[in-house]
PDB file of C-alpha atoms and ligand atoms in Angstrom:
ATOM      1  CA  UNK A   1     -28.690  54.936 -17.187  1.00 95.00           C
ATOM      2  CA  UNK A   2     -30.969  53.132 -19.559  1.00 96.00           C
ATOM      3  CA  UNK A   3     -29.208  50.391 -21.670  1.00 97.00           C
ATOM      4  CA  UNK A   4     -29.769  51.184 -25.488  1.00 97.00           C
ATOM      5  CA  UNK A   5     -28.215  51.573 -28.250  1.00 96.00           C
ATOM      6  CA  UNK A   6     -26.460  54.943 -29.498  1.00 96.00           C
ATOM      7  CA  UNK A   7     -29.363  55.786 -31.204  1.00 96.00           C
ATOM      8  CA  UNK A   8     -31.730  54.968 -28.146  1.00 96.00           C
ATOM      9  CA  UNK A   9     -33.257  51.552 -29.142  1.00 96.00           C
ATOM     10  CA  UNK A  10     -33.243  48.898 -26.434  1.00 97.00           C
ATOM     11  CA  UNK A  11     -30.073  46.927 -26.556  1.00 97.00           C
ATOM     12  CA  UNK A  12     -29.933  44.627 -23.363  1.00 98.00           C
ATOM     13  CA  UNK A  13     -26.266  43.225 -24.100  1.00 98.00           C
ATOM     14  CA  UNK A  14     -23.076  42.843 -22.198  1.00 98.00           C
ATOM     15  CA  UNK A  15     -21.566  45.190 -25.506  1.00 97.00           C
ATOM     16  CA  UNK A  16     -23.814  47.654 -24.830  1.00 98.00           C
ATOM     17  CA  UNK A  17     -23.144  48.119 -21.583  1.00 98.00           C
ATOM     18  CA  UNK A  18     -18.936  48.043 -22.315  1.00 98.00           C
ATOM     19  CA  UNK A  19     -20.474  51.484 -24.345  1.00 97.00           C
ATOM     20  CA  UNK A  20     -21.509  52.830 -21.327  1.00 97.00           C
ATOM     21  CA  UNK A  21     -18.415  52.252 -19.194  1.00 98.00           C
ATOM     22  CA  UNK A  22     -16.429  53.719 -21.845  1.00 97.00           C
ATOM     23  CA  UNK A  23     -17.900  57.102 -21.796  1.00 97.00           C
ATOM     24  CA  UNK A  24     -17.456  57.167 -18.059  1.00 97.00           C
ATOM     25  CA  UNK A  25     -14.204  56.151 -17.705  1.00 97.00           C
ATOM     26  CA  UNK A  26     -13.079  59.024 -20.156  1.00 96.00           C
ATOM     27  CA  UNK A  27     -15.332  61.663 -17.771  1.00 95.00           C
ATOM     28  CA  UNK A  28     -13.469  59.920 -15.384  1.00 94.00           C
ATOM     29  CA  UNK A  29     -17.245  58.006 -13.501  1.00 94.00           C
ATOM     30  CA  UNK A  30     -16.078  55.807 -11.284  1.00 93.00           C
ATOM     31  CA  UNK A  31     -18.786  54.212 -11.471  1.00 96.00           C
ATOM     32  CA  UNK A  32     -22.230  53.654 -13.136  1.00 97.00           C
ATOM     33  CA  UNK A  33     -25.802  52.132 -12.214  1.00 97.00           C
ATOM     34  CA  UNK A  34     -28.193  50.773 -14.793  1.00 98.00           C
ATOM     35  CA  UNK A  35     -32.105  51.479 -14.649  1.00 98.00           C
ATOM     36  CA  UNK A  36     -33.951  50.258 -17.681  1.00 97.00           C
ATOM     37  CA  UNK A  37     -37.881  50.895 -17.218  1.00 98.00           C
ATOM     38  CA  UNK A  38     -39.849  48.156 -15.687  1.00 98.00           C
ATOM     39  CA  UNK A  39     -42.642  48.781 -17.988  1.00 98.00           C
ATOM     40  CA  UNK A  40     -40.319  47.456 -20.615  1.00 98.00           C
ATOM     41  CA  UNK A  41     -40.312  43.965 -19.465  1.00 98.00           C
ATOM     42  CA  UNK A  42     -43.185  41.215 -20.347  1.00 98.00           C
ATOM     43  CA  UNK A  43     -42.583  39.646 -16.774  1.00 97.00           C
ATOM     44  CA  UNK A  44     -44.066  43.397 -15.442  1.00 97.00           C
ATOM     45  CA  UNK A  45     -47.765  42.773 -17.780  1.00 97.00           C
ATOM     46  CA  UNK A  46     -50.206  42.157 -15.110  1.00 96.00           C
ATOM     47  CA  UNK A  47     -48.898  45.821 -13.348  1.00 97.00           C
ATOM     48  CA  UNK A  48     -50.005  48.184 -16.257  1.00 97.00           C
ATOM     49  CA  UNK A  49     -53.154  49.592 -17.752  1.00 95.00           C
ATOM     50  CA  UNK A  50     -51.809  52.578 -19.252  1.00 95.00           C
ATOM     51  CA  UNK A  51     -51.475  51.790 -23.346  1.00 96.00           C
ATOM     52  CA  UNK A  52     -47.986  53.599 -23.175  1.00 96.00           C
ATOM     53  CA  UNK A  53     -46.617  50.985 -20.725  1.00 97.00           C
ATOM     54  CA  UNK A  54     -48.357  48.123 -22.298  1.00 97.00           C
ATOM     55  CA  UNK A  55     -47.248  48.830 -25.879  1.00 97.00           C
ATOM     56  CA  UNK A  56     -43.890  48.934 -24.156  1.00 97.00           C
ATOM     57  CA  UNK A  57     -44.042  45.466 -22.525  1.00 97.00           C
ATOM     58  CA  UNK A  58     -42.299  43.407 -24.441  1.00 97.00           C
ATOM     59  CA  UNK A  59     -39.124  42.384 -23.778  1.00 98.00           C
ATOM     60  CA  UNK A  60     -37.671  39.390 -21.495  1.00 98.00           C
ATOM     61  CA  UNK A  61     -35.855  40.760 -18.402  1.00 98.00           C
ATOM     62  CA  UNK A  62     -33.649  38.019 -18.218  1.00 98.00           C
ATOM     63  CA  UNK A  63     -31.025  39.234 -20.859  1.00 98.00           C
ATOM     64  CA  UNK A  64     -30.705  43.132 -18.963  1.00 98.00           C
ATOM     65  CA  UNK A  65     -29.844  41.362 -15.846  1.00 98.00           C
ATOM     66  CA  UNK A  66     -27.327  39.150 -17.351  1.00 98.00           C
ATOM     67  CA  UNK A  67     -25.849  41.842 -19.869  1.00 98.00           C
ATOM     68  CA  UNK A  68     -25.281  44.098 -16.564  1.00 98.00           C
ATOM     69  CA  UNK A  69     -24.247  41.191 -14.591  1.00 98.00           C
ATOM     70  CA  UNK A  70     -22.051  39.846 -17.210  1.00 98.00           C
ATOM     71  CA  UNK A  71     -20.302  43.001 -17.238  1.00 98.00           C
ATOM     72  CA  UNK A  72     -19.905  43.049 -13.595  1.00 98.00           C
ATOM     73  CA  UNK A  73     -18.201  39.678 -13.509  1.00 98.00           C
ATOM     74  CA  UNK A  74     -15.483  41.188 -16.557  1.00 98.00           C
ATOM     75  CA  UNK A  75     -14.746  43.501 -14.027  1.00 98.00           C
ATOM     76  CA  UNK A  76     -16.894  46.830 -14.897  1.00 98.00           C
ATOM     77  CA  UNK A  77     -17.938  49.430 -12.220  1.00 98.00           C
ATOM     78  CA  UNK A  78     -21.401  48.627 -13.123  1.00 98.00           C
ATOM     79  CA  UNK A  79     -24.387  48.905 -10.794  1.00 98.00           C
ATOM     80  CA  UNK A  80     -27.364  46.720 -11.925  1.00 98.00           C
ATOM     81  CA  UNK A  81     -30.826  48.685 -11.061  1.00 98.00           C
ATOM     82  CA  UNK A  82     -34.427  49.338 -12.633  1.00 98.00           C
ATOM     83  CA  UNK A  83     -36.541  52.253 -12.300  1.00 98.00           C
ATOM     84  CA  UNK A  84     -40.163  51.264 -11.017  1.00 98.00           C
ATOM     85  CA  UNK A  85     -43.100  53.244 -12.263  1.00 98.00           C
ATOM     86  CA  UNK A  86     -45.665  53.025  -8.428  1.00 98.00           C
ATOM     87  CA  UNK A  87     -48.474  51.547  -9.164  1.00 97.00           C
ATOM     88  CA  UNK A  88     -50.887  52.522  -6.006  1.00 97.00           C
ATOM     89  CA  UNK A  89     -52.380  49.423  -4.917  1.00 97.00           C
ATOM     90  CA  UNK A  90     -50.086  46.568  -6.542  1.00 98.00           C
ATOM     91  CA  UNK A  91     -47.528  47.300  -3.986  1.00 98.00           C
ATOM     92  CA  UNK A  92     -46.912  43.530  -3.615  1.00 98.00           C
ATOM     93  CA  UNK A  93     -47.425  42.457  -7.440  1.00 98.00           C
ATOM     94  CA  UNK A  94     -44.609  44.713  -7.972  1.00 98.00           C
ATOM     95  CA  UNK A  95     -42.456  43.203  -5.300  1.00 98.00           C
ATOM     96  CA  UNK A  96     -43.314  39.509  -6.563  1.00 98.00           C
ATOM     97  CA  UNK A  97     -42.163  40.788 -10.009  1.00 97.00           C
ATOM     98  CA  UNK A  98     -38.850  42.148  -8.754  1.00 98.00           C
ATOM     99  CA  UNK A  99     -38.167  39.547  -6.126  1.00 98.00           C
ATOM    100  CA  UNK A 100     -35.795  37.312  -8.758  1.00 98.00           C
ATOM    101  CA  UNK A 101     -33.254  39.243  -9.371  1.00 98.00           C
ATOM    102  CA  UNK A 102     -30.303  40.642  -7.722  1.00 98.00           C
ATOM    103  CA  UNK A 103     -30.714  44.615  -7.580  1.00 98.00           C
ATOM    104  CA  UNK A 104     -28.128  46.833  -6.134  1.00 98.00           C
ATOM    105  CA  UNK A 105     -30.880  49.660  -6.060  1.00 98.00           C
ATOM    106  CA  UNK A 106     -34.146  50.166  -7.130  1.00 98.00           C
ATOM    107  CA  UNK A 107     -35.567  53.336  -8.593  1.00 98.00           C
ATOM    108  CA  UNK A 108     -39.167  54.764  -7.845  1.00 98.00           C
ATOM    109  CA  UNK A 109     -40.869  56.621 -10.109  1.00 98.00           C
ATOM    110  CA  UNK A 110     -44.599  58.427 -11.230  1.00 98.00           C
ATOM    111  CA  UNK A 111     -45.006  58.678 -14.644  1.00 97.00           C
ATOM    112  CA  UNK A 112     -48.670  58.406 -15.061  1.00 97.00           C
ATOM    113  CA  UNK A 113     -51.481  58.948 -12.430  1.00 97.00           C
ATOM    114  CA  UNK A 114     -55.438  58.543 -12.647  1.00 95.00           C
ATOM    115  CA  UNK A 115     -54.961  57.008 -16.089  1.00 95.00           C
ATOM    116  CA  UNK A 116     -52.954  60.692 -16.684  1.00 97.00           C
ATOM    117  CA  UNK A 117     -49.135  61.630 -18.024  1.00 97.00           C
ATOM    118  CA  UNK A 118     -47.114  63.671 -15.885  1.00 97.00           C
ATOM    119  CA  UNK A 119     -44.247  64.140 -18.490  1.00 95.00           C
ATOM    120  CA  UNK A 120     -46.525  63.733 -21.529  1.00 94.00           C
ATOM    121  CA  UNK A 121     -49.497  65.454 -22.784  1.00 94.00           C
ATOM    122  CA  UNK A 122     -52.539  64.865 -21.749  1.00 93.00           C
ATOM    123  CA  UNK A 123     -51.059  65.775 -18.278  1.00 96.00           C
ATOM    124  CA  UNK A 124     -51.909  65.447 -15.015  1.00 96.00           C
ATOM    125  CA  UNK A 125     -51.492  69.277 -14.630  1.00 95.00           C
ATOM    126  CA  UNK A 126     -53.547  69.824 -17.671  1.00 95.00           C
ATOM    127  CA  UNK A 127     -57.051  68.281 -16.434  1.00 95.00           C
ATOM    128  CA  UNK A 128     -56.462  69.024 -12.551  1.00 96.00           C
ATOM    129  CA  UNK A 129     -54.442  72.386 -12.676  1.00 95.00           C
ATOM    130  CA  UNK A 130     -51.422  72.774 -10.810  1.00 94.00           C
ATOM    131  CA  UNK A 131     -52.588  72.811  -7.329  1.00 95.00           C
ATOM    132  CA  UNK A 132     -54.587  69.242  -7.527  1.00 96.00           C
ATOM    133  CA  UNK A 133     -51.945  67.667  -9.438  1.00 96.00           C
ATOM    134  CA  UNK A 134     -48.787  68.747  -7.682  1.00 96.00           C
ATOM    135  CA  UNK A 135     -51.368  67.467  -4.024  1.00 97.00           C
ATOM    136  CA  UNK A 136     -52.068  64.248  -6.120  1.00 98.00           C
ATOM    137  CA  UNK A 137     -48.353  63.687  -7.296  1.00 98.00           C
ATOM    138  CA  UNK A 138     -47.117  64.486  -3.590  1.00 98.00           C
ATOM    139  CA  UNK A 139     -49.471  62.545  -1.950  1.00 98.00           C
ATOM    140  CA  UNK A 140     -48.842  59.399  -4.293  1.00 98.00           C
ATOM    141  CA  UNK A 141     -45.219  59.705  -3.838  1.00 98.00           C
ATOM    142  CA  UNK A 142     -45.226  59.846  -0.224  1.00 98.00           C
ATOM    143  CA  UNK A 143     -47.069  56.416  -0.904  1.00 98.00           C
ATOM    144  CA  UNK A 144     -44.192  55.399  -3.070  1.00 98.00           C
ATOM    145  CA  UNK A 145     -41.551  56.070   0.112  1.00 98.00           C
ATOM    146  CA  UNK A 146     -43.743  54.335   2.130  1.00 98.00           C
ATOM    147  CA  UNK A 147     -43.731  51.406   0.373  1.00 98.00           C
ATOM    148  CA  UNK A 148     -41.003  49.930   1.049  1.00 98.00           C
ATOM    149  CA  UNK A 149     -40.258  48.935  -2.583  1.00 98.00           C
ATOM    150  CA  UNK A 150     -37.793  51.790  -3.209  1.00 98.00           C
ATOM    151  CA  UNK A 151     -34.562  53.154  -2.579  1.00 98.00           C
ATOM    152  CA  UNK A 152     -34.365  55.975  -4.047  1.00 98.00           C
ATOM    153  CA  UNK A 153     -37.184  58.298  -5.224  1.00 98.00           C
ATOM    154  CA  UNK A 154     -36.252  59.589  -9.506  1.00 98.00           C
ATOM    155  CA  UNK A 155     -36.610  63.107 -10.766  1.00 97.00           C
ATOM    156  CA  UNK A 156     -38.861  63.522  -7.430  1.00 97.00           C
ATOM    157  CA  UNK A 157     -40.257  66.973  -8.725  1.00 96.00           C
ATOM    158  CA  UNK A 158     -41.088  66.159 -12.230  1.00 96.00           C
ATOM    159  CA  UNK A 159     -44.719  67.367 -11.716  1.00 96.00           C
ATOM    160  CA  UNK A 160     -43.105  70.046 -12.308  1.00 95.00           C
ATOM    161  CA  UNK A 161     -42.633  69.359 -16.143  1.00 96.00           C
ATOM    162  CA  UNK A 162     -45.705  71.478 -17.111  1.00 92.00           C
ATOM    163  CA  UNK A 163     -46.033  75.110 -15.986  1.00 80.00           C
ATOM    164  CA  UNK A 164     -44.192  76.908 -13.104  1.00 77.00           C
ATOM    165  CA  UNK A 165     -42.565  75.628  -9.882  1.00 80.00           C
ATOM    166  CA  UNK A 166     -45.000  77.108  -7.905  1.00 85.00           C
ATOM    167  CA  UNK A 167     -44.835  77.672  -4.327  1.00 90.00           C
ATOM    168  CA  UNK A 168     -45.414  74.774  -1.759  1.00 96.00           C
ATOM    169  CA  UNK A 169     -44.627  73.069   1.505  1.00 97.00           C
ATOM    170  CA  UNK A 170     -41.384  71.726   0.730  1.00 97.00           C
ATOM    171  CA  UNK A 171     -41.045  70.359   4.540  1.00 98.00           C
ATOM    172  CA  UNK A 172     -44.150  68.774   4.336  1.00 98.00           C
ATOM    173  CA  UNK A 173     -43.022  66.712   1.140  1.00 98.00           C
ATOM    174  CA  UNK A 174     -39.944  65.949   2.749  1.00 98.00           C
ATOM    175  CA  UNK A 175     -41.505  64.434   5.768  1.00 98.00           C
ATOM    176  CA  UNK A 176     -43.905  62.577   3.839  1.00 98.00           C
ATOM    177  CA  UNK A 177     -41.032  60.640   1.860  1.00 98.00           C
ATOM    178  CA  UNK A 178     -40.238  58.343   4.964  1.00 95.00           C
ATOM    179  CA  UNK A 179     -36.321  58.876   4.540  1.00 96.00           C
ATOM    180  CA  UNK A 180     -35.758  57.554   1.167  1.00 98.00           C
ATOM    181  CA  UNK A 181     -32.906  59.102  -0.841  1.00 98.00           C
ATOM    182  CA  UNK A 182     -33.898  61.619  -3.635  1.00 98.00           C
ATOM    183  CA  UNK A 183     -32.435  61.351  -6.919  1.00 98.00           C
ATOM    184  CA  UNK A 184     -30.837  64.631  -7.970  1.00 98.00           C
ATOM    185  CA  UNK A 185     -30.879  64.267 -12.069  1.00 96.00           C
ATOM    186  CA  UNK A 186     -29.635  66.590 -14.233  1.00 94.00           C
ATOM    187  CA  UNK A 187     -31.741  65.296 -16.806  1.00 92.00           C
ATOM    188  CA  UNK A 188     -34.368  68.138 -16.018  1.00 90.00           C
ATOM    189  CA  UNK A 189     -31.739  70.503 -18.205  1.00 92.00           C
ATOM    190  CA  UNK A 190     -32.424  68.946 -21.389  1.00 91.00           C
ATOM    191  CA  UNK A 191     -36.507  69.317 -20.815  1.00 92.00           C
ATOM    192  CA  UNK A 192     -38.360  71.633 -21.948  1.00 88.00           C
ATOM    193  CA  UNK A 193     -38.589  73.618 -18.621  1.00 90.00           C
ATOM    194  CA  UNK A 194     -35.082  73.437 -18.038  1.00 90.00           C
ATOM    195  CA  UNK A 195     -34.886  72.357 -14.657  1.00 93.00           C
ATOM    196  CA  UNK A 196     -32.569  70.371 -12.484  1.00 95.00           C
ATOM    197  CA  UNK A 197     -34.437  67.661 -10.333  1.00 96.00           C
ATOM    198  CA  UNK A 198     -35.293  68.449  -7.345  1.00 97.00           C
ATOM    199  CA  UNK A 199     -36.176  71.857  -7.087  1.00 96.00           C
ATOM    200  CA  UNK A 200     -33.566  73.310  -4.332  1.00 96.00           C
ATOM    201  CA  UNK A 201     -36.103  74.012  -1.273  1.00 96.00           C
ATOM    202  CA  UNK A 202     -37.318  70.827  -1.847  1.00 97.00           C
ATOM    203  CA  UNK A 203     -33.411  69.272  -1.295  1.00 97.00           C
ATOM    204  CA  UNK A 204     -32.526  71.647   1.244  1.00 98.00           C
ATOM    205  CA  UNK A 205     -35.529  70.625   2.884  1.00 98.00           C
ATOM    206  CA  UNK A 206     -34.468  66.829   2.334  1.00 98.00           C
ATOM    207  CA  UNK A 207     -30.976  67.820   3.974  1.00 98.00           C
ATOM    208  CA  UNK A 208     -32.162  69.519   6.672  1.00 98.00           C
ATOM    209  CA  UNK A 209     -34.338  65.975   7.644  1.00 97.00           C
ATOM    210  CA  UNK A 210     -30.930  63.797   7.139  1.00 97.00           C
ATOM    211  CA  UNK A 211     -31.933  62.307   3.735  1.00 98.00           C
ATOM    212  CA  UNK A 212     -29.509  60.801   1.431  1.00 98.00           C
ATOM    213  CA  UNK A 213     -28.979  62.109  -2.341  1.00 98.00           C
ATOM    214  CA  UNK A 214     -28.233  59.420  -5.325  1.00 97.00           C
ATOM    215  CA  UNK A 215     -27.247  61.078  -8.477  1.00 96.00           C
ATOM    216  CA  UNK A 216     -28.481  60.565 -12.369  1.00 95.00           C
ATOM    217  CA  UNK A 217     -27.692  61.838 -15.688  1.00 93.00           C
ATOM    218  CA  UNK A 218     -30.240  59.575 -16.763  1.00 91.00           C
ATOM    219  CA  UNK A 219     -28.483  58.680 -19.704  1.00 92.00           C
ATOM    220  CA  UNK A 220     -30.666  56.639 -22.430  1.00 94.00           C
ATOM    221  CA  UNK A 221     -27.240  56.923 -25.178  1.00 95.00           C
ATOM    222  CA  UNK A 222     -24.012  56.306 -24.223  1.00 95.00           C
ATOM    223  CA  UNK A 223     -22.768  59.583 -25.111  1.00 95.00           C
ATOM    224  CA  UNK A 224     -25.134  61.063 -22.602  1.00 94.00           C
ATOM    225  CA  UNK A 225     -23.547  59.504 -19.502  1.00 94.00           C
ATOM    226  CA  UNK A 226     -22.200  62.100 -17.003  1.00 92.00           C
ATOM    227  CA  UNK A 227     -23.869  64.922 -18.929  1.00 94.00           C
ATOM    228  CA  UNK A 228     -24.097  68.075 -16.217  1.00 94.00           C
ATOM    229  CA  UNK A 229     -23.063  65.356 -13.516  1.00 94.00           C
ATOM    230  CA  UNK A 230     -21.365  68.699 -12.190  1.00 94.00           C
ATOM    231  CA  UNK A 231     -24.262  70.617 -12.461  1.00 95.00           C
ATOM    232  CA  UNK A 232     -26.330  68.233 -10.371  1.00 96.00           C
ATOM    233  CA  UNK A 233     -23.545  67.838  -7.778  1.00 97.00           C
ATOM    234  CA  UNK A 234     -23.244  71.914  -7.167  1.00 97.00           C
ATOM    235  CA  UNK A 235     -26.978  71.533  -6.638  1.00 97.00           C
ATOM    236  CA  UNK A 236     -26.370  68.899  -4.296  1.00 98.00           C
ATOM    237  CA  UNK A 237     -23.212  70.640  -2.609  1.00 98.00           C
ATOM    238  CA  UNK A 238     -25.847  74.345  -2.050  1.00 98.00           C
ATOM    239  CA  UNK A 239     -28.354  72.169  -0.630  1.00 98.00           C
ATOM    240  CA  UNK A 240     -25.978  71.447   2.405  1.00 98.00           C
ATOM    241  CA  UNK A 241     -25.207  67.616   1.240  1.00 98.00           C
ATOM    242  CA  UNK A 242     -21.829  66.344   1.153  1.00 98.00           C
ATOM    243  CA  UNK A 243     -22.009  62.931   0.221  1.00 98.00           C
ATOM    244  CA  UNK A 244     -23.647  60.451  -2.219  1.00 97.00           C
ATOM    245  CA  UNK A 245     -25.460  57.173  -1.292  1.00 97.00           C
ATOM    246  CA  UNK A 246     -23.871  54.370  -3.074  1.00 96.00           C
ATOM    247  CA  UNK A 247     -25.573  50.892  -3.347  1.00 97.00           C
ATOM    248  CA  UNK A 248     -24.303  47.273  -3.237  1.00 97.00           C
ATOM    249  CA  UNK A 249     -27.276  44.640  -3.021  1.00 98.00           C
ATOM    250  CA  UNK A 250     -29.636  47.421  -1.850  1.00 98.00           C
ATOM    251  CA  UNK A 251     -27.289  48.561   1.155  1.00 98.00           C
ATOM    252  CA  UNK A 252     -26.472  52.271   0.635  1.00 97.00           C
ATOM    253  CA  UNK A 253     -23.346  53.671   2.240  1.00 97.00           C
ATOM    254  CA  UNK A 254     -22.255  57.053   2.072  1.00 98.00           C
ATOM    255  CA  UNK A 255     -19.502  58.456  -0.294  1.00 96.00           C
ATOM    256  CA  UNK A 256     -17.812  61.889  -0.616  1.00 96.00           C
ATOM    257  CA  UNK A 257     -19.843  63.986  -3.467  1.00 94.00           C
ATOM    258  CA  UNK A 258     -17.697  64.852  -6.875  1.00 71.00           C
TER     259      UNK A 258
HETATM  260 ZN1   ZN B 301     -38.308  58.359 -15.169  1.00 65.34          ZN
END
């Protein structure tokens, strides 16, 4: 989830995340994980060159902790996380930057690549066509896993966002990603292409190498959390997975899907 408002403007309180944990309780969540971008936090400056993530750069990250925190301590199934664009090369500026603060699980990411969107026009896919950009993409988010930084890898196909899912060596990618857990989001549905995240070879091949899942709506509203949970977790279940990785102070354990 990322903590806004209901009409999607940044709202890093302890109310807005009581918003949150109302929705799920009535879907009956038991529980839910907050990952506001990094890029939106001033302490994260020195990481970006991209004008989209330093327009965005401006908020303390002090009060999103404590609102998520805060909620914690009132007794809220609450998670507190962050979803970290991979910046190739600042591998440990971006661990100095997250070192403060007590994360239950931190979120990977590629949003932008070679000064490119990959969600966004102008793409990635655009300029290289498909074939360079989905080999770029892969290849930088093998460096993600590698990295150490991450626990779980988010919307892990979304190079996918532009054109067709083409073919490609779905066991290769999955042995590239060093055993980090992929995100299965159902956010995908509500793009433009459609799409649940990850594409299913690409999870079965995860399964098949013993990686763990984590599961998103990706909610940025509260009235958005949960939305096609079930969808993601059918997705999950014909992949061959049967449980979810759950994280407390960046220890996953393993936890019966749905
Ligand atoms: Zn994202």
């Amino acid at each position: 989830m990322h903590l806004r408002a209901p009409d999607e403007s940044i709202d890093h309180t302890v109310e807005a995340v009581e918003r949150f944990v109302e929705v799920a309780a009535e879907r009956g969540i038991d529980e839910i994980g907050f990952t506001e971008h990094v890029y939106y936090f001033e302490q994260t400056r020195q990481l970006w060159s991209m004008p989209y993530h330093l327009e965005r750069c401006v908020y303390d990250i002090e009060p999103y902790v404590d609102a998520v925190v805060e909620a914690r301590r009132r007794g809220h199934p609450v998670k507190l996380g962050i979803e970290v664009d991979y910046e190739p090369g600042l591998e440990e500026e971006t661990a100095e930057v997250l070192r403060p603060y007590p994360w239950d699980y931190v979120l990977g990411s590629i949003h932008f690549l070679d000064g490119l969107a990959i969600d966004q026009e102008p793409s990635l896919v655009g300029s290289l066509g498909e074939d360079a950009a989905w080999s770029r993409y892969y290849e930088t988010l093998a460096g993600a896993a590698r990295s150490g930084l991450f626990d779980s890898l988010a919307h892990p196909d979304i190079v996918k966002f532009f054109g067709d899912e083409i073919d490609w060596d779905w066991g290769a990618v999955a042995a590239s990603l060093n055993g980090v857990a992929l995100e299965v989001s159902s956010a995908g549905l509500h793009k433009p292409h459609g799409k649940l995240y990850p594409n299913s070879r690409l999870l079965a091949a995860a399964n098949e190498r013993g990686m763990p899942i984590t599961l998103a709506s990706d909610a940025h509203v509260p009235q958005n959390v949960g939305r096609d949970l079930d969808g993601a977790i059918e997705h999950a279940r014909a992949a061959g997975y049967e449980t979810v990785t759950v994280f407390d102070e960046r220890q996953g354990r393993q936890e019966p899907l749905g």
